[in-house]
Coordinates of C-alpha atoms in Angstrom, one line a residue:
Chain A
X1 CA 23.0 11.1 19.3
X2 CA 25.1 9.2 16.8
X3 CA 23.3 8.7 13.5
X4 CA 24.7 5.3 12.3
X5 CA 23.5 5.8 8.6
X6 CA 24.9 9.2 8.0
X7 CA 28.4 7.8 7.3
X8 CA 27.6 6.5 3.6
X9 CA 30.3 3.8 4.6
X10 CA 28.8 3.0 7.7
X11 CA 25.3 2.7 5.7
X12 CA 26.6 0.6 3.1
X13 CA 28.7 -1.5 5.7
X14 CA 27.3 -4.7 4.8
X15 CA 28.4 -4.4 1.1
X16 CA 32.1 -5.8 1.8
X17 CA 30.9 -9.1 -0.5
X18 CA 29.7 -7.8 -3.9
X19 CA 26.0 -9.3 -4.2
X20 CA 24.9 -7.5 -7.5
X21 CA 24.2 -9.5 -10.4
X22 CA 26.8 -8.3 -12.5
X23 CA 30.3 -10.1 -13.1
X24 CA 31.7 -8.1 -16.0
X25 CA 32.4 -4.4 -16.4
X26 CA 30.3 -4.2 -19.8
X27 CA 27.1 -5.4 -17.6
X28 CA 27.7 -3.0 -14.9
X29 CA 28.4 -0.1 -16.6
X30 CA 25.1 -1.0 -19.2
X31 CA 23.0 -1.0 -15.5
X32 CA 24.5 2.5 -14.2
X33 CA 23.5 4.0 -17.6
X34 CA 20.0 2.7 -17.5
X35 CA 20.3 3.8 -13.8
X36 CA 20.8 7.0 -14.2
X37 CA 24.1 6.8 -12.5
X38 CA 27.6 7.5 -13.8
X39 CA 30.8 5.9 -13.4
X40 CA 32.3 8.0 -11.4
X41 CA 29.7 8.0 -9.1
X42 CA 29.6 4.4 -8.7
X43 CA 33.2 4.7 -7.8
X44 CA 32.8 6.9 -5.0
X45 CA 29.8 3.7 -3.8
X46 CA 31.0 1.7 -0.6
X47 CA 30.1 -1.5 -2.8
X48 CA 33.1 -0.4 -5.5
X49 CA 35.6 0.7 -2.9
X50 CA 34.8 -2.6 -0.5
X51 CA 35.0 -4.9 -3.4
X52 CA 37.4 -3.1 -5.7
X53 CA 41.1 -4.8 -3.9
X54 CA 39.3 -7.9 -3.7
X55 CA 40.6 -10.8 -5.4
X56 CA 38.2 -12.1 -8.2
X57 CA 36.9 -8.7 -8.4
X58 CA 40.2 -7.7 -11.0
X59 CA 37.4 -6.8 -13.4
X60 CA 35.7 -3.6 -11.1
X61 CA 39.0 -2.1 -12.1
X62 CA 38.0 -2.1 -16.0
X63 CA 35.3 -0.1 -15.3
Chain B
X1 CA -16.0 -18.5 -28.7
X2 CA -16.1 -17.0 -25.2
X3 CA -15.4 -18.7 -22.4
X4 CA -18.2 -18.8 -19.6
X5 CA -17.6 -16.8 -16.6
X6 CA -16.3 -18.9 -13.8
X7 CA -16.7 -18.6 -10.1
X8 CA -13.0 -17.1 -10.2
X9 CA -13.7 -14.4 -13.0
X10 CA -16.6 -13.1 -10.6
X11 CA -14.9 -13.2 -7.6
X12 CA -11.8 -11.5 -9.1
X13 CA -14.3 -9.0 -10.3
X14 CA -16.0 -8.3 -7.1
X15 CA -13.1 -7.4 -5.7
X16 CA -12.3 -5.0 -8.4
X17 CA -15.4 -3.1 -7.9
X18 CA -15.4 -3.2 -4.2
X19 CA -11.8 -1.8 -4.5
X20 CA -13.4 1.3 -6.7
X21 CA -16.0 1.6 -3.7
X22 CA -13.7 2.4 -1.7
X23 CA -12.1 4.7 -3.3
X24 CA -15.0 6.4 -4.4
X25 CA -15.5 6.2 -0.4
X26 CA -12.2 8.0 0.5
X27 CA -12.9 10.8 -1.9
X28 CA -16.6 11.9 -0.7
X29 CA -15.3 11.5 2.6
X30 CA -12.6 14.1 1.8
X31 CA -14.7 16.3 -0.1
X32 CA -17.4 16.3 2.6
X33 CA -14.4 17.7 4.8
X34 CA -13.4 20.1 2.4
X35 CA -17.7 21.2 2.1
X36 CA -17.4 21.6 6.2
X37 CA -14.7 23.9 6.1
X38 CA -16.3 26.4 3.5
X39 CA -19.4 26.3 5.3
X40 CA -17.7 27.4 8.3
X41 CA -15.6 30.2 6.6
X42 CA -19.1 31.0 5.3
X43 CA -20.8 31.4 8.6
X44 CA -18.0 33.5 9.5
X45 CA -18.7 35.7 6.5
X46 CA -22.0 35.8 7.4
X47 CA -21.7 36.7 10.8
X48 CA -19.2 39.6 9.7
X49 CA -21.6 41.0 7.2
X50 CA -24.7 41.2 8.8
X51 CA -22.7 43.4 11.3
X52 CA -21.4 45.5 8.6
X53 CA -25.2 45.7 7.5
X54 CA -26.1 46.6 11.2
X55 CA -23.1 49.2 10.5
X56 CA -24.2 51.0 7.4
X57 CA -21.3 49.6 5.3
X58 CA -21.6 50.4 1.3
X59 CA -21.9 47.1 -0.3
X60 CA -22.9 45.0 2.5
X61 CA -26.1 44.5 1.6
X62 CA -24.9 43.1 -1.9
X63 CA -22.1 41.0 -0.8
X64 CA -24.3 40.0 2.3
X65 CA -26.8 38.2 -0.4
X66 CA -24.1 36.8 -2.6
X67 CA -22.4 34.7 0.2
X68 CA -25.6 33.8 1.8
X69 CA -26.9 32.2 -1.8
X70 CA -23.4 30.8 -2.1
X71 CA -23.5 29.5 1.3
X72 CA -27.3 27.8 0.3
X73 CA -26.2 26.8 -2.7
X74 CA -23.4 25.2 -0.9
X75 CA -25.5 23.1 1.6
X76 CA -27.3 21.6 -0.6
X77 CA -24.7 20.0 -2.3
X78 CA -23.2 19.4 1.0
X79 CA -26.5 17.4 1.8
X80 CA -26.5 15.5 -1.2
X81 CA -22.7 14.2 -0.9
X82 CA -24.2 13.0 2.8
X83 CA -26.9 10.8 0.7
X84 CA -24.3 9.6 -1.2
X85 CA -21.7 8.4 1.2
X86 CA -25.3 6.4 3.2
X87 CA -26.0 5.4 -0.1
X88 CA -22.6 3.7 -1.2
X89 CA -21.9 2.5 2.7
X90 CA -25.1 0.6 1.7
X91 CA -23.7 -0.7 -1.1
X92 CA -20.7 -1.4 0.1
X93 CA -22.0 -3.4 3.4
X94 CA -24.4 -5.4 0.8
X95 CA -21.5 -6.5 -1.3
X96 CA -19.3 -7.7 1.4
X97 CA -22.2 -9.8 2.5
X98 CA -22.7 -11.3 -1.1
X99 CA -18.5 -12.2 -1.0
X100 CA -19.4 -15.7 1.3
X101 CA -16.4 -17.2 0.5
X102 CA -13.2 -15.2 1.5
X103 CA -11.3 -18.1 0.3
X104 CA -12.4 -17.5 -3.9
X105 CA -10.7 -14.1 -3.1
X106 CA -7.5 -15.2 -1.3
X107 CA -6.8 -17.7 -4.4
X108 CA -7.8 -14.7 -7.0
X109 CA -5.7 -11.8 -5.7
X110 CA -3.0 -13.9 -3.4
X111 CA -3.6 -12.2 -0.3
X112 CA -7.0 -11.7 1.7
X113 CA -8.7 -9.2 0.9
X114 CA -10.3 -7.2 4.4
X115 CA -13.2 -4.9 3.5
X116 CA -12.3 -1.4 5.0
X117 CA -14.6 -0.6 7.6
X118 CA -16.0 2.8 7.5
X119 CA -16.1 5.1 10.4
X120 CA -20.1 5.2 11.7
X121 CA -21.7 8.1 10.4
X122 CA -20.7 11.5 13.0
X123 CA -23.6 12.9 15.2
X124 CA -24.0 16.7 14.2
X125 CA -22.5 18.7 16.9
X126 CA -23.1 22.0 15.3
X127 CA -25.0 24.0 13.0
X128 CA -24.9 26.6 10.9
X129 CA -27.7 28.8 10.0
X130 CA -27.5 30.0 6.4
X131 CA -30.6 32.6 5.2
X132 CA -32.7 30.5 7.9
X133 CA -31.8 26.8 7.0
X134 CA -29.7 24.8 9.3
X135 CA -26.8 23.2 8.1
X136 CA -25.0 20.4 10.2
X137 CA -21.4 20.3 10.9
X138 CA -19.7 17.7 12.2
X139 CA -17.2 18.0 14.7
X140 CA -14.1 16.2 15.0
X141 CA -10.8 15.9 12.8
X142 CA -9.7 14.4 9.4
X143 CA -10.4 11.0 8.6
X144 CA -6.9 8.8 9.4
X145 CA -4.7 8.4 5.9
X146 CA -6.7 6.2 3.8
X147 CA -9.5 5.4 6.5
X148 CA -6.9 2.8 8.3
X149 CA -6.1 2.2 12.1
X150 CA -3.2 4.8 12.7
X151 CA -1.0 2.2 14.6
X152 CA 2.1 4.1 17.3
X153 CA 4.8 5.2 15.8
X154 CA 7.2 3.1 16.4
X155 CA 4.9 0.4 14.8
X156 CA 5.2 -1.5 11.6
X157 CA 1.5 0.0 10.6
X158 CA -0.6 -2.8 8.6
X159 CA -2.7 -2.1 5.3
X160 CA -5.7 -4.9 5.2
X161 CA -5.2 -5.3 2.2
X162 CA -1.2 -6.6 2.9
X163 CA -2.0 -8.5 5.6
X164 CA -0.1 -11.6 6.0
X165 CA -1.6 -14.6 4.1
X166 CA -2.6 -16.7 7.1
X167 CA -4.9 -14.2 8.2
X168 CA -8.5 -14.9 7.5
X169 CA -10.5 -12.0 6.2
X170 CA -13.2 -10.4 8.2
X171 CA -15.0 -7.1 8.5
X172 CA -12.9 -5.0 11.1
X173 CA -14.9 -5.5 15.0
X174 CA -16.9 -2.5 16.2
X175 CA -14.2 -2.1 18.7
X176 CA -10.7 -3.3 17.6
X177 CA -8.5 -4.3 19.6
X178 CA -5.4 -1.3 20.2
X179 CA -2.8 -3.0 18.5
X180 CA 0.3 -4.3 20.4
X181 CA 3.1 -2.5 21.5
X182 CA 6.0 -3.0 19.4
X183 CA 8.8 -4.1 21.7
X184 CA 12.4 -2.0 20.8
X185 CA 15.4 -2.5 19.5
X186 CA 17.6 -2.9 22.7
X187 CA 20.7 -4.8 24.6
X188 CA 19.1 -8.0 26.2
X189 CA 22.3 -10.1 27.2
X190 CA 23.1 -13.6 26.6
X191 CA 23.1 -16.0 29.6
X192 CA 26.4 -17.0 29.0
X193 CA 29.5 -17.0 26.8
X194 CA 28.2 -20.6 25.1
X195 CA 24.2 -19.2 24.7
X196 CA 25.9 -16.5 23.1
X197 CA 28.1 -18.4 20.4
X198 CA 24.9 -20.9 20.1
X199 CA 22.6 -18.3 19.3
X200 CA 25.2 -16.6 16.8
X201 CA 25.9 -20.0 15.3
X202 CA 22.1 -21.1 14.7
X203 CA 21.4 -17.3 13.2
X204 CA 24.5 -17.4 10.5
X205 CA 23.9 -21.6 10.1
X206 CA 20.0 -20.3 9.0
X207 CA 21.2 -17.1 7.0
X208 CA 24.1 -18.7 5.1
X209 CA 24.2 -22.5 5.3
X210 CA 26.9 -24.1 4.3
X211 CA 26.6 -27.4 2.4
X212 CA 27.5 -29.5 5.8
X213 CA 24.6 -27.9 7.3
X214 CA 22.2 -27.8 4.8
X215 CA 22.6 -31.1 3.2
X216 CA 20.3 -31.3 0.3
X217 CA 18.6 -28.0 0.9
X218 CA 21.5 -26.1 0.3
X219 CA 21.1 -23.6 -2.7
X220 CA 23.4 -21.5 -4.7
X221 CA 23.6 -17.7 -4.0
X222 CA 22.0 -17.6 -7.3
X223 CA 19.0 -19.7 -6.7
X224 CA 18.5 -18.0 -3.0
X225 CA 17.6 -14.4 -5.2
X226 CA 15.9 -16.3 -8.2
X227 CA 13.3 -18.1 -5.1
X228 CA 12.9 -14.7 -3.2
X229 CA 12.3 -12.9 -6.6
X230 CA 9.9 -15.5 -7.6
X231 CA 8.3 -15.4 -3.4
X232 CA 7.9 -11.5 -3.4
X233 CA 6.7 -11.7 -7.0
X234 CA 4.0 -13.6 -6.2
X235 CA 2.7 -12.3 -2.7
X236 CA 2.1 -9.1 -4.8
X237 CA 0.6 -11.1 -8.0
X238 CA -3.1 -8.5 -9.2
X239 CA -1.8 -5.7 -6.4
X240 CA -2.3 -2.6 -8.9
X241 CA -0.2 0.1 -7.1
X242 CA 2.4 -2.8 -7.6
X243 CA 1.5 -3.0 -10.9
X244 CA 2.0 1.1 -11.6
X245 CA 5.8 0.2 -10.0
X246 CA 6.5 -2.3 -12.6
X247 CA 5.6 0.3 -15.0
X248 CA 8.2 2.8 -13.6
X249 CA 10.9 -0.1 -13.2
X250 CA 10.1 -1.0 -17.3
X251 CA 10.6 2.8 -18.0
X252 CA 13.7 3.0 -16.6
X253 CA 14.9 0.2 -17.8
X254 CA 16.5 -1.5 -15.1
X255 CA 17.1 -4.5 -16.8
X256 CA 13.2 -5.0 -17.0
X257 CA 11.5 -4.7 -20.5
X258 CA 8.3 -5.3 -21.6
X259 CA 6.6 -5.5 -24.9
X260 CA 3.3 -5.8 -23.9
X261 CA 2.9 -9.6 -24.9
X262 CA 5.3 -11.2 -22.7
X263 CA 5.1 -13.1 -19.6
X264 CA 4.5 -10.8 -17.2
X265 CA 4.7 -12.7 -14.1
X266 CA 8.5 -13.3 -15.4
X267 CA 8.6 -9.4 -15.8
X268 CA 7.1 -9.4 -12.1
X269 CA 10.0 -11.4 -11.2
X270 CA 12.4 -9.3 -12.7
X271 CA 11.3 -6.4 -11.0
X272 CA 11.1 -7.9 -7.7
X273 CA 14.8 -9.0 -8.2
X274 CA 15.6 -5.5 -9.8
X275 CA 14.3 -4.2 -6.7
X276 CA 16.4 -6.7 -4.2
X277 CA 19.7 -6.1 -6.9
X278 CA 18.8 -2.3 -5.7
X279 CA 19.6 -2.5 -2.3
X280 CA 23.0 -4.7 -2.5
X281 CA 24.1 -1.4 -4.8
X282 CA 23.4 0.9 -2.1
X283 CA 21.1 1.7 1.0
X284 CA 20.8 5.0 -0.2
X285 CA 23.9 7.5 -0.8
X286 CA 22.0 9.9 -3.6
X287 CA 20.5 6.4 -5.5
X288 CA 17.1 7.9 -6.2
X289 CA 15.5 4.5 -6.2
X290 CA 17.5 3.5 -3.1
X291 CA 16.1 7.3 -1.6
X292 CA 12.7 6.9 -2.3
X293 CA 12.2 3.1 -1.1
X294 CA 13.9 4.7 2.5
X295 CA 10.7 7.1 2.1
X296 CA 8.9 4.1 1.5
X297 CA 9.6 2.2 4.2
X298 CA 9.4 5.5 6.7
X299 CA 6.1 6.1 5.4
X300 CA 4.6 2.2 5.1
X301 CA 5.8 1.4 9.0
X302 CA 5.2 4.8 10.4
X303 CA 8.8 5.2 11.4
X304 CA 8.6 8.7 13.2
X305 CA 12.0 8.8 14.2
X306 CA 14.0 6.9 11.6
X307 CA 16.6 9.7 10.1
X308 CA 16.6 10.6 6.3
X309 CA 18.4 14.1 6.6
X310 CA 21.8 12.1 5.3
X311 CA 20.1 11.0 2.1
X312 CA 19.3 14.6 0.9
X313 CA 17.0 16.0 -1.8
X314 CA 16.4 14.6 -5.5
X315 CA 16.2 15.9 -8.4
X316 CA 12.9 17.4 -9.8
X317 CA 13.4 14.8 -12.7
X318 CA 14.1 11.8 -10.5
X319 CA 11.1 12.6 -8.0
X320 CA 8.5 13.1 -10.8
X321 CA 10.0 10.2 -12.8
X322 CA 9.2 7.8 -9.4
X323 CA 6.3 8.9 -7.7
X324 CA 3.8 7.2 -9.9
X325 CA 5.1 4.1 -8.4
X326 CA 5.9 5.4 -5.0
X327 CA 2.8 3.2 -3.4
X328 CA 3.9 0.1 -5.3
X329 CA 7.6 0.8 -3.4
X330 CA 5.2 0.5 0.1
X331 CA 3.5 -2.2 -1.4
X332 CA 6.8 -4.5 -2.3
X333 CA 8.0 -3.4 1.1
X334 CA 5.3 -4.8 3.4
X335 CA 5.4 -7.6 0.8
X336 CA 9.0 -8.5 2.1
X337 CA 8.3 -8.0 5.7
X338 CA 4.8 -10.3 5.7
X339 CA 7.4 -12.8 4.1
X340 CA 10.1 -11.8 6.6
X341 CA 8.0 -12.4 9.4
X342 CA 6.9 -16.1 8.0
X343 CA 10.5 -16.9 7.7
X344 CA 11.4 -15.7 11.1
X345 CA 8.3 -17.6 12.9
X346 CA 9.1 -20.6 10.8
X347 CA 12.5 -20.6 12.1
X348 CA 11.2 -20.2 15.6
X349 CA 13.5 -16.6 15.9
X350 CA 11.4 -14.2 18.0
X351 CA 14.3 -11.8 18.8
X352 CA 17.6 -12.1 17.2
X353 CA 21.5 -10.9 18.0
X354 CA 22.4 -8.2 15.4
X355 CA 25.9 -6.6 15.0
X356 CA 27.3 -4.3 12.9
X357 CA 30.6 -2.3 11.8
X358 CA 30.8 1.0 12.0
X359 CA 33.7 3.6 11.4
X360 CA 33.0 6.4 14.6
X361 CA 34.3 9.5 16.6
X362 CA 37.3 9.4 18.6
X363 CA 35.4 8.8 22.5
X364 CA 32.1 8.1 21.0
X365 CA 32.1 5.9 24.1
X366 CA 33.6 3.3 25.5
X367 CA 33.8 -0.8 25.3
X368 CA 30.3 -2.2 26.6
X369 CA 28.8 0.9 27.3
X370 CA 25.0 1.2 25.8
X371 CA 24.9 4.4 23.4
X372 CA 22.1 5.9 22.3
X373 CA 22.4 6.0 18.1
X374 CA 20.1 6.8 15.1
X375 CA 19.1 4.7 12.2
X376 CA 17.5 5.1 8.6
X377 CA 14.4 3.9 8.2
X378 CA 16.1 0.3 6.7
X379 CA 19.2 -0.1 8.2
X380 CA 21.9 -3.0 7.3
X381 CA 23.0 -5.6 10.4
X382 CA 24.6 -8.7 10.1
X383 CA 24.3 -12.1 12.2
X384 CA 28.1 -12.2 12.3
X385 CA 30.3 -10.3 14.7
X386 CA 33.7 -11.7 12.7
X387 CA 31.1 -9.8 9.5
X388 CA 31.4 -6.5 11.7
X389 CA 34.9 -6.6 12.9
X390 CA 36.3 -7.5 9.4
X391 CA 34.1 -3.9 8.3
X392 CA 35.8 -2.0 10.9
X393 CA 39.2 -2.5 9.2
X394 CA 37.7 -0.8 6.3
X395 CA 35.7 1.7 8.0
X396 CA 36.3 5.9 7.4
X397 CA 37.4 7.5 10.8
X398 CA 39.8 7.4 13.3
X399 CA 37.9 4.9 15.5
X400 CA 35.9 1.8 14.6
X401 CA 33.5 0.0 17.0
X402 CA 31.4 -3.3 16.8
X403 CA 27.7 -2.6 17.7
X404 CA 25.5 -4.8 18.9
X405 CA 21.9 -5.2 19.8
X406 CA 18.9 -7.4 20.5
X407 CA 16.3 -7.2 18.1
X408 CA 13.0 -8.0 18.1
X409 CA 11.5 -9.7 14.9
X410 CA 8.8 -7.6 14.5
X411 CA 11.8 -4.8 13.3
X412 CA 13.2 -7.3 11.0
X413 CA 12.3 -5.6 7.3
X414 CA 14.4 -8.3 5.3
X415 CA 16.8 -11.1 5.6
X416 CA 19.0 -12.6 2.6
X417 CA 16.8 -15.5 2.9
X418 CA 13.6 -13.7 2.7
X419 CA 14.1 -10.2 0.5
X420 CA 16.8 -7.5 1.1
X421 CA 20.2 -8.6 1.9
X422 CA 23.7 -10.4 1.4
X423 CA 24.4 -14.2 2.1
X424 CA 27.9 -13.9 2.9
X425 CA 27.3 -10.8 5.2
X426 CA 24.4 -12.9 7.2
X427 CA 22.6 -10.0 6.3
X428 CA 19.1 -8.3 7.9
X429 CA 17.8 -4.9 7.2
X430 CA 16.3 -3.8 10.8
X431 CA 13.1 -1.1 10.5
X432 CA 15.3 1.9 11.8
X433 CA 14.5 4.9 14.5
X434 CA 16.0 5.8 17.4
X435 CA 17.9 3.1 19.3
X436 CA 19.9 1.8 22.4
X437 CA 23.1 -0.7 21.0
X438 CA 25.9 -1.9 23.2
X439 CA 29.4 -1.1 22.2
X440 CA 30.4 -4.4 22.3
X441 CA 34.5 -3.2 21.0
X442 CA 36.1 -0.5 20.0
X443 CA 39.2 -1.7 17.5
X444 CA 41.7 0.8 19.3
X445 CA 40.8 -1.5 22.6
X446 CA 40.9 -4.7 20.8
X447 CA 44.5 -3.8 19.7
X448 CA 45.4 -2.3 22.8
X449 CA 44.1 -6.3 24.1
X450 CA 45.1 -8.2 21.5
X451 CA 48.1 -6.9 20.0
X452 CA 48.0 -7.5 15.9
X453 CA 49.8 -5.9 13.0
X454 CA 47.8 -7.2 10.5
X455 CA 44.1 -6.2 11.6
X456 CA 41.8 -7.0 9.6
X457 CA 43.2 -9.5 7.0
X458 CA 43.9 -12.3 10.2
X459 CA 41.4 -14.5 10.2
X460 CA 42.8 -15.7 13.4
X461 CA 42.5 -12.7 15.0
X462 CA 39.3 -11.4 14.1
X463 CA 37.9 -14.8 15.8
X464 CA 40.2 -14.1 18.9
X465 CA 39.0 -10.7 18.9
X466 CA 35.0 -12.3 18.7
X467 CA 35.4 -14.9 21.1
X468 CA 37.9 -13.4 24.0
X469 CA 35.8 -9.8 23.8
X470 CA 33.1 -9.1 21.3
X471 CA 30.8 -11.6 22.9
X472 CA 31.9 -11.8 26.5
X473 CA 30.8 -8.0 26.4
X474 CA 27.0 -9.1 25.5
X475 CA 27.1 -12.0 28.3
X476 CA 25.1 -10.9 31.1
X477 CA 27.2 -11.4 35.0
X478 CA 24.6 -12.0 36.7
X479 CA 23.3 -15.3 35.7
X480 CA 21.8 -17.9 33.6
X481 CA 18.1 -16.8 34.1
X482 CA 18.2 -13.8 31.6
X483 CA 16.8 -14.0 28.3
X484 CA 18.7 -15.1 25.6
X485 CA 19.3 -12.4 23.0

């Protein structure tokens, strides 16, 4: 049987439109660090690679 | 000079101490379970040393008398906890009957408040004789988790205390009623091709509106999260395990602080939308928040068969650093769904057409075949089949297929209207397990159909793609009198 959510891509599928609050990379990165999360491993997120290319999302890219 | 006590203050009170009842309820009911058990392993002993007595064994004698005093000593207490418990059931029964109006509590906490009935006392079944005295046992296992109704498996389990707002509080009947079967996630087919698109139409229209359809109602993305922040925030208003969350949530420092002299129903707010943020970040993919709400949620709805393998361990620090307000997660979770299901029934959606995106294995199966599939305990859908096509351009693997499925509301965890989820995506979060979903197309098919070079950026032909095969495949052939998905 085909588990749907073991694919983080497929898990995250819904994340092609980025829905977090944040509009700048100063923001975001601020929220990984009180997160506990890092950079890099945001990168790696489906909601970074889905909205990275996207026009209007330039700023991801300053991250 | 101090204000008098109002009818409010007391009410709000009464609950607070009828709360601490039961708890104090749960824990003798545990240790009276834990008391059984010893005095059993004590009979046991007993029984064993008066044979080695019989048997001439050196010591017997001594060790004989130690466990038998231990063993008295032991059902005494064990006696005394069994006053206790009659004692505070007493209590208990007598302040439920003093709390007249249910109402006064319903304004004071925000949701109604059910007394939690307590199991009758057991009839002794068996004894145990200790140095002459008998000592009842009673027969039978553990108390449920928390002294609720265990509802099936597959069911979203309800708490009394977060049970949806319209309900009127009442002392649980002597028999209740075996809750209803929770009807599955399946592929129910559209009549035809134009029920279909209708019933895809008036799902997206009520997830995303645009301006033409919502008129004056229509809000900003903005202003949809600020109302549902501001909804969830107050259905969970005086709930203390939610409380203990927003505690962790400050900690970490999730865009929450709190000095202590605040406003903390804005800080409520904040969480609640912290929480919502959390879930348009990630679903789970090593997040430890995003981990340990999928616990959450397996744990509050009593989703057996919902997978979490994928999501894989935490760190020591992360677990420790979260559990205090691990009930608080269950707490905001049933939260969303009571305000889920209000949405749903307002919008008269009893069952609704899901689809999703998903990147899969070369001959997973085959265009409008039904395959069996596993889900997370809070899995992501969307309204839109254009939503789950566009994905499949995107999607890891070699093949990529649009999924769809009928699903009843009462699996429907969160909409972007009502808690989790994205607008644009026409977003609900289904309560996961294991499920049947049609394979409504495969990409490599839809190319092979519709020949395009430039899959997925054409609009055009994602809509071809949606209206020539995607929803023809969930259009039942035999006839207008099946149900609409």
């Amino acid at each position: 049987m085909l588990n749907l959510d073991a694919d983080p891509m497929n898990a995250d599928w819904t994340k092609q439109t980025w829905d977090l609050p944040y509009t700048d990379a100063k923001s975001l990165r601020e929220y990984l660090k009180a997160s506990g999360q890092t950079v890099e491993h945001f990168k790696q997120l489906p909601v970074y690679r889905l909205n990275v290319k996207k026009p209007g999302m330039e700023w991801l890219k300053e991250l | 000079m101090a204000q008098p006590l109002t009818v409010t203050d007391l009410a709000k009170e009464l609950v607070m101490v009828m709360d601490e009842l039961n708890g104090l309820l749960a824990l003798t009911e545990e240790t009276s379970l834990q008391m059984e058990a010893e005095l059993a392993r004590c009979e046991q002993e007993v029984a064993r040393l008066q044979e080695a007595v019989k048997d001439g064994e050196p010591g017997a004698v001594e060790e004989l008398a130690d466990v038998s005093k231990w063993a008295a000593q032991l059902g005494k207490e064990y006696e005394a906890l069994q006053e206790s418990v009659t004692g505070l059931t007493l209590g208990a029964k007598g302040m439920q009957k003093k709390r007249k109006e249910p109402a006064v509590a319903k304004v004071v906490t925000g949701r109604p408040f059910t007394f939690r009935k307590q199991q009758p006392p057991q009839k002794p079944q068996k004894w145990v004789t200790v140095q002459g005295k008998r000592i009842p046992i009673t027969q039978g296992g553990p108390p449920q988790q928390g002294g609720k109704q265990q509802a099936p498996a597959t069911a979203p389990q309800t708490q009394p205390a977060q049970a949806p707002a319209q309900q009127v509080p009442q002392a649980a009947p002597a028999q209740p009623a075996a809750p209803p079967q929770p009807r599955k996630i399946g592929v129910v087919k559209a009549p035809s091709l134009e029920a279909a698109k209708a019933t895809v139409k008036k799902l997206t229209d009520l997830l995303d509106p645009s301006l033409e359809v919502a008129g004056e109602a229509w809000e900003p993305r903005e202003h949809t999260k600020e109302r549902i922040a501001k909804t969830l925030a107050d259905r969970l208003r005086g709930d203390k395990e939610w409380e203990a969350l927003v505690g962790v949530l400050c900690e970490s420092e999730l865009g929450i602080t709190y000095g202590g002299g605040g406003d903390y129903q804005r800080i409520e707010e904040k969480a609640t939308g912290a929480l919502v943020s959390a879930w348009a970040h990630t679903a789970g993919d090593g997040d430890a928040l995003s981990v340990t709400m999928q616990r959450a949620a397996k744990d509050e709805f009593g989703l057996s068969d919902a997978v979490l393998d994928h999501l894989g361990a935490l760190s020591s620090y992360s677990e420790r650093s979260l559990q205090p307000g691990f009930a608080g997660m269950k707490r905001f979770l049933r939260a969303m769904y009571d305000e889920t299901q209000e949405w749903l029934s307002a919008n008269g959606l009893d069952s609704v057409a899901l689809f999703r995106g998903a990147g899969v294995e070369k001959g997973f199966a085959k265009s409008g075949e039904v395959a069996e599939v596993q889900l997370q305990p809070m899995s992501s859908f969307s309204a839109s089949p254009e939503m789950a096509l566009t994905f499949c351009g995107m999607a890891d693997g070699d093949e990529s297929a649009v999924l769809y499925a009928a699903v009843p509301r009462e699996r429907i965890l969160g909409t972007c209207q009502s808690g989790y989820g994205c607008r644009e995506e026409t977003e609900m979060v289904v309560l996961g397990g294991s499920t049947q979903m049609m394979v409504a197309g495969l990409t490599s098919e839809l190319r092979a159909r519709l020949p395009a070079r430039d899959l997925p950026i054409s609009e055009s032909w994602t809509k071809r793609s949606v209206n020539e095969v995607i929803l023809p495949a969930i259009v039942e052939q035999g006839g207008p009198e099946n149900a609409q998905p």
